[in-house]
Coordinates of C-alpha atoms and ligand atoms in Angstrom, one line a residue:
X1 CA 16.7 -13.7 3.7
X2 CA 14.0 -12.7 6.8
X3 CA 14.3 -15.1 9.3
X4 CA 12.2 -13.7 12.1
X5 CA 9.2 -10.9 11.2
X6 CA 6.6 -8.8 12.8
X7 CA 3.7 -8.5 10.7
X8 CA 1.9 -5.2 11.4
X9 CA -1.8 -5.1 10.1
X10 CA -1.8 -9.0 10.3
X11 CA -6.0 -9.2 10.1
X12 CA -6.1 -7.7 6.7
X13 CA -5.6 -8.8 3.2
X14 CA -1.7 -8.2 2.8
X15 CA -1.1 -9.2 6.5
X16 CA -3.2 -12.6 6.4
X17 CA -0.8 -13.6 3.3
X18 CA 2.2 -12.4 4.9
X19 CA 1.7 -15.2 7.3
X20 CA 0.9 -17.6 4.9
X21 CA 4.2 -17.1 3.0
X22 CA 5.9 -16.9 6.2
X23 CA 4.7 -20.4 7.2
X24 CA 5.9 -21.5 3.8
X25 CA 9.3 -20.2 4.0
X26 CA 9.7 -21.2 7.9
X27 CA 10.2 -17.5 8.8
X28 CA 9.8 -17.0 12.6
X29 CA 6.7 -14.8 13.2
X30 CA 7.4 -12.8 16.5
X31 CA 4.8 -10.4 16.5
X32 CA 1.6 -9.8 14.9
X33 CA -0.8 -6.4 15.5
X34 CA -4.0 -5.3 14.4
X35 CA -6.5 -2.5 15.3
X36 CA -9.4 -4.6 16.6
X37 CA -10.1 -8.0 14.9
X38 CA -9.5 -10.0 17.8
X39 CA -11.3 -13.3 16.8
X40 CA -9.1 -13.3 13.9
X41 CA -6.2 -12.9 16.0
X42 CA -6.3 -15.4 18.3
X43 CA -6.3 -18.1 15.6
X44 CA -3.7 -16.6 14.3
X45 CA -1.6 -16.6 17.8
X46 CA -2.7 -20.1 18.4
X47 CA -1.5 -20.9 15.0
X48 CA 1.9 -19.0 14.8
X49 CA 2.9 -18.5 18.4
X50 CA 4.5 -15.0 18.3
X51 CA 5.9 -13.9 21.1
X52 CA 3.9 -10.5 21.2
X53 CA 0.6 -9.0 19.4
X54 CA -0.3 -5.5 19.6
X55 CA -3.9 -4.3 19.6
X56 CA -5.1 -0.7 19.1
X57 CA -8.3 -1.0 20.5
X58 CA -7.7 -0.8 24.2
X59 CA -10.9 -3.0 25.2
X60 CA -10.5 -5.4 22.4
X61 CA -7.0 -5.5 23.8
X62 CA -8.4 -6.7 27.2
X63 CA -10.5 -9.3 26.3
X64 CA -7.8 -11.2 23.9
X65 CA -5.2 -10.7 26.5
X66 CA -8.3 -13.0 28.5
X67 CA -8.8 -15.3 25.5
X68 CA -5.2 -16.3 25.2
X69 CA -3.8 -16.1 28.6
X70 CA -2.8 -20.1 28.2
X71 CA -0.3 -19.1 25.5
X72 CA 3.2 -17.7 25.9
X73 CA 2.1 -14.4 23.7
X74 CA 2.1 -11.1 25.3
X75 CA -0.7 -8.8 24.6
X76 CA 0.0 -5.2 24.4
X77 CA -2.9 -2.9 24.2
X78 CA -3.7 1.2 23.0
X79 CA -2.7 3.8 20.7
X80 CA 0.5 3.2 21.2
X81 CA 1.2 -0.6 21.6
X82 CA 2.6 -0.9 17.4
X83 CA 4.9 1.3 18.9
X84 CA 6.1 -0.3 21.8
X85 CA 5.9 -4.1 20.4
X86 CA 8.4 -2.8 17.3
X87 CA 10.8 -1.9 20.8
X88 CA 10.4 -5.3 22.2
X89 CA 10.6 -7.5 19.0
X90 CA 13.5 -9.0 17.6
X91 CA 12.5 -10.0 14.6
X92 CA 14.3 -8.4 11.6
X93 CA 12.1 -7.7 9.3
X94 CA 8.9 -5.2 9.9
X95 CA 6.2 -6.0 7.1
X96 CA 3.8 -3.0 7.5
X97 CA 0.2 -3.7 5.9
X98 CA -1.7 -1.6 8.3
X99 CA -3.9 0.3 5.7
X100 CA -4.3 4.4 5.8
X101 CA -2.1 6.5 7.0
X102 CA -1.9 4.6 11.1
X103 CA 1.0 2.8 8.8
X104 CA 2.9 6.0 8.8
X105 CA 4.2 5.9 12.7
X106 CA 5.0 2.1 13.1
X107 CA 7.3 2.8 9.6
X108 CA 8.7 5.6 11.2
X109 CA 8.7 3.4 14.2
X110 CA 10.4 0.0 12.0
X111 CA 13.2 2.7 10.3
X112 CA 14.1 4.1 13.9
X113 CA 14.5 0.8 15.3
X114 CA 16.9 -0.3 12.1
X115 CA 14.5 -3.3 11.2
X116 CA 14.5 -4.0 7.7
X117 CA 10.9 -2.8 6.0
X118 CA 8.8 -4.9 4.0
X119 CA 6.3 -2.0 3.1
X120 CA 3.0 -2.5 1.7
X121 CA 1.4 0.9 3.8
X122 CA 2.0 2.9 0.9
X123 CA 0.6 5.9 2.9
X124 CA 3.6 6.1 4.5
X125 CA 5.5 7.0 1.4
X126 CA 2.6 9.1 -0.1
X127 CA 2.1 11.1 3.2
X128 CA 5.9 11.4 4.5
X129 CA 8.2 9.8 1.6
X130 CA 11.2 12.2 1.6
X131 CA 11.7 11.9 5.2
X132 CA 11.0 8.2 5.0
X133 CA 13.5 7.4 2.8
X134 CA 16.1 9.7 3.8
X135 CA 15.7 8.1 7.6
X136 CA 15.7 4.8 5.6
X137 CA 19.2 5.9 3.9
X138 CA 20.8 7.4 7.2
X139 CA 20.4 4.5 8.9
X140 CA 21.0 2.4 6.4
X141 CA 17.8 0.5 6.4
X142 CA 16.3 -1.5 3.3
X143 CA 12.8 -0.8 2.4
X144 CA 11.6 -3.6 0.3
X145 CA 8.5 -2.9 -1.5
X146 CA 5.1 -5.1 -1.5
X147 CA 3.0 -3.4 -3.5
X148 CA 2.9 -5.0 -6.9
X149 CA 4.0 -2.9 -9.0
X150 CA 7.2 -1.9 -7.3
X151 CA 7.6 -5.0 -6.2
X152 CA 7.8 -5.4 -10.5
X153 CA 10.2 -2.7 -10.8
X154 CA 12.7 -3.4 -8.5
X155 CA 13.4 -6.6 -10.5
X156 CA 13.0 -4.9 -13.7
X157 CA 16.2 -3.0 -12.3
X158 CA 18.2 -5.5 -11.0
X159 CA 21.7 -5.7 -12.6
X160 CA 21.0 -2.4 -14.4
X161 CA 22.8 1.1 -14.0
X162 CA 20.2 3.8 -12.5
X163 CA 21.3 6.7 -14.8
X164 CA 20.5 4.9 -18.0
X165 CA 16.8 4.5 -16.9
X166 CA 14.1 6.5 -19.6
X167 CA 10.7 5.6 -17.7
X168 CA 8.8 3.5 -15.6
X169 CA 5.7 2.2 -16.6
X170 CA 3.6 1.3 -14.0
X171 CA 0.8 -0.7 -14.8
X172 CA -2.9 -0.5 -13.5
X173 CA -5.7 -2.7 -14.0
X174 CA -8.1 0.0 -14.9
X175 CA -10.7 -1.3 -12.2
X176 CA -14.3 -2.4 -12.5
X177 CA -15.2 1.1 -14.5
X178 CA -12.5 1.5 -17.1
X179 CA -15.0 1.9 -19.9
X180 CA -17.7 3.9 -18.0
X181 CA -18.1 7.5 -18.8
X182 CA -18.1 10.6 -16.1
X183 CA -21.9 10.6 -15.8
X184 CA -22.5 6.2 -15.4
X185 CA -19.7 6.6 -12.7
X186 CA -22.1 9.1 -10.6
X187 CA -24.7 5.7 -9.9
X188 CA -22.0 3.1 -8.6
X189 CA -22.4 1.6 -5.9
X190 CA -20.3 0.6 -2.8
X191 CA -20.8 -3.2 -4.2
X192 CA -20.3 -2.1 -7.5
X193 CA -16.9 -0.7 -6.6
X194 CA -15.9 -3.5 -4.1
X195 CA -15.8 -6.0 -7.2
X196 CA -12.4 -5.5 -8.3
X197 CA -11.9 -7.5 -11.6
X198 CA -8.3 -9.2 -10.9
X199 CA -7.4 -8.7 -7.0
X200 CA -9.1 -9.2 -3.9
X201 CA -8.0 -6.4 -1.6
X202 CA -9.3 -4.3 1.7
X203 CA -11.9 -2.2 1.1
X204 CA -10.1 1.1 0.9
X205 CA -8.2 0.2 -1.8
X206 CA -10.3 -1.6 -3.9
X207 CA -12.5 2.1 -3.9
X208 CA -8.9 3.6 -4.6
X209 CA -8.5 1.5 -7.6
X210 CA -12.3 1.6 -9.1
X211 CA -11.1 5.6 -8.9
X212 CA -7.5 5.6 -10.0
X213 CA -6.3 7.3 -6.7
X214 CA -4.6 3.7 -6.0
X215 CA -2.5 4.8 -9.1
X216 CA -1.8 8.3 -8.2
X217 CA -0.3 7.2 -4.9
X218 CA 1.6 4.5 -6.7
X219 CA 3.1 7.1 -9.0
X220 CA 4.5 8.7 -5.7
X221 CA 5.4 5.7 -4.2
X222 CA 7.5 4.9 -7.3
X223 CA 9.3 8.6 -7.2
X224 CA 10.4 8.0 -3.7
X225 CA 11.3 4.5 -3.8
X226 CA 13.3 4.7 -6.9
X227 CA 14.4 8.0 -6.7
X228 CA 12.4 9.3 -10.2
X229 CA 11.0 12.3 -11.4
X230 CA 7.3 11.9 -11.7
X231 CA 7.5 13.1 -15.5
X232 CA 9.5 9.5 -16.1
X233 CA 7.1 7.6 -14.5
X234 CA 3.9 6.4 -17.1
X235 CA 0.7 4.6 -16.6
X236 CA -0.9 2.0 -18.7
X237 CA -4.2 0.3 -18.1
X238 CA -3.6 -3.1 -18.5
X239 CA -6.8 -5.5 -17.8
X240 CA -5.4 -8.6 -17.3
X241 CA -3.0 -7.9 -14.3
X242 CA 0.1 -10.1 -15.9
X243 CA 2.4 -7.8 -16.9
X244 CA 2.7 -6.0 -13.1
X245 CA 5.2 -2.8 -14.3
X246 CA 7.8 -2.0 -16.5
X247 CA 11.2 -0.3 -16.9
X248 CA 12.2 1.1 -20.3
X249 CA 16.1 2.1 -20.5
X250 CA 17.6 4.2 -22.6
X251 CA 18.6 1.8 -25.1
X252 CA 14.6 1.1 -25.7
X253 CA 14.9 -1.9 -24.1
X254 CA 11.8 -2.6 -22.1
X255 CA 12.3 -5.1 -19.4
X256 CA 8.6 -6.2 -17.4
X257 CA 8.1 -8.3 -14.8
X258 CA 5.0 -11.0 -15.3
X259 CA 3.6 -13.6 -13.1
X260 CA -0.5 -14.5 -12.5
X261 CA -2.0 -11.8 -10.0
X262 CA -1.0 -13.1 -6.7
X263 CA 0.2 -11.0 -3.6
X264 CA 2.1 -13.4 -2.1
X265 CA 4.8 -13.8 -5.0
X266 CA 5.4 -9.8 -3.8
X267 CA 5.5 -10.7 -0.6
X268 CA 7.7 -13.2 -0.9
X269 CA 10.3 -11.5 -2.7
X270 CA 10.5 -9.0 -0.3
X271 CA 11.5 -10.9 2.4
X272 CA 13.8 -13.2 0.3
X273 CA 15.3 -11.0 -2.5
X274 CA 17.9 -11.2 -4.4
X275 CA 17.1 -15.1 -3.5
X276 CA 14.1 -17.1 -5.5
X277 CA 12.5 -19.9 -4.0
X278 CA 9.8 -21.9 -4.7
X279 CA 5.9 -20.1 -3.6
X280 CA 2.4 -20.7 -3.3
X281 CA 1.9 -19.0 -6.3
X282 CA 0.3 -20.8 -9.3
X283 CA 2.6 -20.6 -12.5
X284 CA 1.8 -18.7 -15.4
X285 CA 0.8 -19.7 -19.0
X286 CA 0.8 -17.7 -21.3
X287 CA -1.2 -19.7 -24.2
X288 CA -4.0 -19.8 -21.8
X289 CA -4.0 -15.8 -20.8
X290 CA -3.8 -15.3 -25.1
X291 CA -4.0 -11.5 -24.8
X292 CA -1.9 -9.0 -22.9
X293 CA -3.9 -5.9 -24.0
X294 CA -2.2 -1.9 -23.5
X295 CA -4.5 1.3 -23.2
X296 CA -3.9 4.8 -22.5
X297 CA -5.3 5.9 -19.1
X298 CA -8.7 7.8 -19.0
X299 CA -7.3 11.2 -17.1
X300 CA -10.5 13.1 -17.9
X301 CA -12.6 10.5 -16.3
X302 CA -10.3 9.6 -13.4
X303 CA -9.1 13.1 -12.7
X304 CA -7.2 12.0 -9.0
X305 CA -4.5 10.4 -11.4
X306 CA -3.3 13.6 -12.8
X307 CA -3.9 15.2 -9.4
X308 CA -1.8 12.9 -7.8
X309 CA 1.2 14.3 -10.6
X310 CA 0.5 17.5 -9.2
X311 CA 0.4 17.0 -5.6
X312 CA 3.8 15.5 -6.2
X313 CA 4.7 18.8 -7.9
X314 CA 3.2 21.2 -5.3
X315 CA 5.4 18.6 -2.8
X316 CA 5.4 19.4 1.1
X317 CA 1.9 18.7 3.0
X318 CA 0.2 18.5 -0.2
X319 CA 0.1 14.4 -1.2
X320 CA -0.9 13.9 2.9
X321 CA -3.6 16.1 2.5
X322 CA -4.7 14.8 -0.9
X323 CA -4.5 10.8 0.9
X324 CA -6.4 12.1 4.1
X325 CA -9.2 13.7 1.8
X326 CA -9.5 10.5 0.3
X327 CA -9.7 8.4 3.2
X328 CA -12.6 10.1 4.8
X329 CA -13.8 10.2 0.8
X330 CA -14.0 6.4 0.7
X331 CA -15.3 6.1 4.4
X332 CA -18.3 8.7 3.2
X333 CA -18.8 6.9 -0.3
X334 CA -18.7 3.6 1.0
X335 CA -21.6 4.2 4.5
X336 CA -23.3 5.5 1.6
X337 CA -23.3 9.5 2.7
X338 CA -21.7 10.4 -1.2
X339 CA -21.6 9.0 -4.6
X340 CA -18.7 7.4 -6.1
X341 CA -18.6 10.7 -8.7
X342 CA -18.1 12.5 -4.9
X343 CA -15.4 11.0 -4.2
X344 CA -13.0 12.7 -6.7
X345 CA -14.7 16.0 -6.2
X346 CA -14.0 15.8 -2.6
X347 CA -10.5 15.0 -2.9
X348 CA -10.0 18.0 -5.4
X349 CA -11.3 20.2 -3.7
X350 CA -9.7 19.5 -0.1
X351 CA -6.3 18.9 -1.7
X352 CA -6.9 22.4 -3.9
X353 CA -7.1 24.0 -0.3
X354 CA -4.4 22.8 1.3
X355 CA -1.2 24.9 2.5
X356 CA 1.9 24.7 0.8
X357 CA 4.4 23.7 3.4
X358 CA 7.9 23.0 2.5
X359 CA 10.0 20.5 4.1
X360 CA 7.3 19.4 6.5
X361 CA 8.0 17.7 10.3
X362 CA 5.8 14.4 10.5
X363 CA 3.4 16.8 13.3
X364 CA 2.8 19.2 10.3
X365 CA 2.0 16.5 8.1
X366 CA -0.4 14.9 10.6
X367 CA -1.7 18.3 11.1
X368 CA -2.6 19.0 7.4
X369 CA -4.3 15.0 7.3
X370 CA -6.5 15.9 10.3
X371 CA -7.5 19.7 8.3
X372 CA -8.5 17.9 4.7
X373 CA -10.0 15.3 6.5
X374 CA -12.5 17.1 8.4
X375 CA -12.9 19.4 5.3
X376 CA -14.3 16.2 3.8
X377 CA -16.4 15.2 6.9
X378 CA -17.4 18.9 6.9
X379 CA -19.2 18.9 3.1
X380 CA -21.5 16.3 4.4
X381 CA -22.8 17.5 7.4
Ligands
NDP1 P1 -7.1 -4.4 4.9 O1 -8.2 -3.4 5.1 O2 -7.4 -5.7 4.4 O3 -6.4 -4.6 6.3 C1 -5.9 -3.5 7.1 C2 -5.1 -4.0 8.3 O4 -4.7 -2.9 9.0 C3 -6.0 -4.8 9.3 O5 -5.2 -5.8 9.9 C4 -6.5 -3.8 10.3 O6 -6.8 -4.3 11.6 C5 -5.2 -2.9 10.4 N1 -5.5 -1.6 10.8 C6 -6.4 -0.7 10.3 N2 -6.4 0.4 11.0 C7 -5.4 0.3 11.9 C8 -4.8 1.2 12.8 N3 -5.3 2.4 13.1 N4 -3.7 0.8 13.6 C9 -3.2 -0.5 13.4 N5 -3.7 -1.3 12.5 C10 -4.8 -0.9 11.8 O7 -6.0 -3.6 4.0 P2 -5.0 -4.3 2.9 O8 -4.4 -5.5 3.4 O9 -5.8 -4.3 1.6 O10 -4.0 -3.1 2.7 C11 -3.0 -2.8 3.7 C12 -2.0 -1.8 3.1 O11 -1.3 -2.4 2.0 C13 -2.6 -0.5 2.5 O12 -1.8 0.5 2.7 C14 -2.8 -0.9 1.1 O13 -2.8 0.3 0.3 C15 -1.5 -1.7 0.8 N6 -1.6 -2.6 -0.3 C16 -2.5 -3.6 -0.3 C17 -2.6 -4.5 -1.4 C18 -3.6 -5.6 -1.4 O14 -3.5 -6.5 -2.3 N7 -4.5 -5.7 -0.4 C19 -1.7 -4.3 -2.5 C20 -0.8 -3.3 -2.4 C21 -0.7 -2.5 -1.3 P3 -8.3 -4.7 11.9 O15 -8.6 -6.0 11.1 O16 -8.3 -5.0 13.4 O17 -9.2 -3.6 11.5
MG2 MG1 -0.5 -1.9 -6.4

């Protein structure tokens, strides 16, 4: 089990529950880093006493390093102070919830360091994931997933033999929109979007879900992490967010991993598995859900699922290009500069442009981010 963690995007949804399950297992927090939320911070220094905090924003930086200079906590400040404060901590667990694809250097960063990786940045695996895990393998480095529903499927595995694996299913919720048609979807708006029926989430991928890009980038989380072809891995809409994945085997034995929809059961198994202890998380009964209801996904509707399958296919550059797009995407959609019906064109279109580059070095793939991003930018100016 973690003793000691740095939690990397600490301000944000995942990050502010990583602490709280920290606190409740009596895991040592030596290092907390954000980009800029420095109000948020503080508390959370004077709360946890880590021995370091790293903050993007130079200035912001400056005037925490002010606000706490009576406590024992360092202060690193810039571009590059994730970086440095994953050099200087000893904790031995990274748990990377920065969101987008700044989560892609620190994991780079965690991995090269030999911390073990509690990864909710799923960017990191959608932009980089062969060279991710194959670092991750070299040096012999667990990577523990957060996000839900891999967090689902690596218990559904547990105890059973890879080769006799037929699929994964990987659930989704469906969103706010799962009944809406092509042309309702064009008049969302950003509120509209942001009211995710079952999880409370950052912004970006609350927009991801109410657009099934969340799911695409799952699907190629779940390729690398478990080391399947994208054909074997399904997607079901399932509304009630109870049944988190699934792993059918060859025998047609479907094992699936339930609970109520709570981050914090994830995050705590990732820093305690194959151990179970007792979590903040409510219990679930099952008389009082009633229904567990299945549906086929809407690929017409939600056409970045089955572009995510293809970006996967196409490999190399390609999935960094198709997150980038969608990044500036949901940036544009949600200042209100596109629609939500934009959003998916954009991606499309910036991920149909895109280079094929095999084998890519993490400069190339930063490169091809910073080219679909400003294509995006670029169809609104
Ligand atoms: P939030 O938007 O709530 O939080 C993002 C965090 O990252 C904040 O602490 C923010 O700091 C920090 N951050 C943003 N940009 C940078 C940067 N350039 N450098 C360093 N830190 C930065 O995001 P979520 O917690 O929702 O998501 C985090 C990650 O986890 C994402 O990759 C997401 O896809 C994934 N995830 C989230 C789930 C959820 O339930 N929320 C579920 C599964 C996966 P600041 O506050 O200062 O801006
Ligand atoms: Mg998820």
């Amino acid at each position: 089990m973690t003793e000691s963690i740095a939690v990397l995007g600490a301000t944000g949804s995942v990050g502010m529950q990583a602490l709280e399950v920290a606190a409740h297992l009596g895991i040592r927090v030596d290092a907390i880093a954000a980009k800029r939320t420095i109000k948020l911070l503080e508390m959370q220094i004077r709360a946890h006493s880590p021995r370091f905090c790293a903050v993007i924003d130079e200035d912001a930086a400056r005037r925490l390093r002010e606000a706490v200079s009576d406590t024992n906590t360092l202060v690193l400040g810039g571009a590059d102070a994730i970086l440095e404060m994953i050099q200087l901590t000893d904790a031995d667990t990274v748990l990377n919830a920065v969101s987008g694809i700044s989560g892609l250097r620190p994991t780079m960063a965690a991995i090269a360091a030999n911390k073990k990786l509690a990864l909710a940045n799923k960017e990191s695996l959608v932009a980089f994931g062969e060279t991710v895990m194959a670092e991750a393998a070299r040096r012999g480095v667990e990577i523990a997933p957060v996000d839900s529903e891999h967090s689902a499927i690596e218990q559904c595995l547990r105890g059973n033999r890879h080769e006799d694996i037929r699929r994964l299913i990987l659930t989704a919720s469906g969103g706010p929109f799962f009944n809406l048609g092509k042309k309702e979807l064009d008049s969302i708006t950003p509120r509209e979007a942001l009211a995710h029926p079952t999880w409370t989430m950052g912004k970006r991928i609350t927009i991801d879900s109410a657009t099934m890009m969340n799911k695409g980038f799952e699907v190629i989380e779940a390729h690398h992490l478990f080391g399947i072809s994208p054909e074997k891995i399904d997607v079901l809409v399932h509304r009630e967010s109870i049944v988190h994945s699934m792993v059918e085997y060859n025998d047609s034995a479907v094992i699936a991993q339930m609970s109520v929809p709570d981050m914090k059961l994830c995050i705590q198994y990732a820093l305690t598995n194959p151990g179970r202890y007792t979590s903040p998380v409510n219990r679930l009964n099952l008389a009082s859900v009633c229904t567990l209801s299945f549906f086929e996904p809407d690929k017409k509707t939600f056409p970045l699922l089955p572009l995510a399958y293809d970006s996967i296919k196409r490999g190399g550059v390609v999935p960094a290009a198709m997150n980038a797009a969608d990044e500036a995407a949901v940036e544009l959609f949600l200042i209100g500069k596109i629609g939500f019906g934009d959003i998916s064109s954009a991606v499309c279109e910036a991920t149909a442009r895109c280079a094929d580059i095999k084998s890519p070095t993490l400069e190339q793939v930063e490169a091809a981010d910073a080219e679909a991003r400003e294509y995006v930018y670029g169809l609104v100016r």
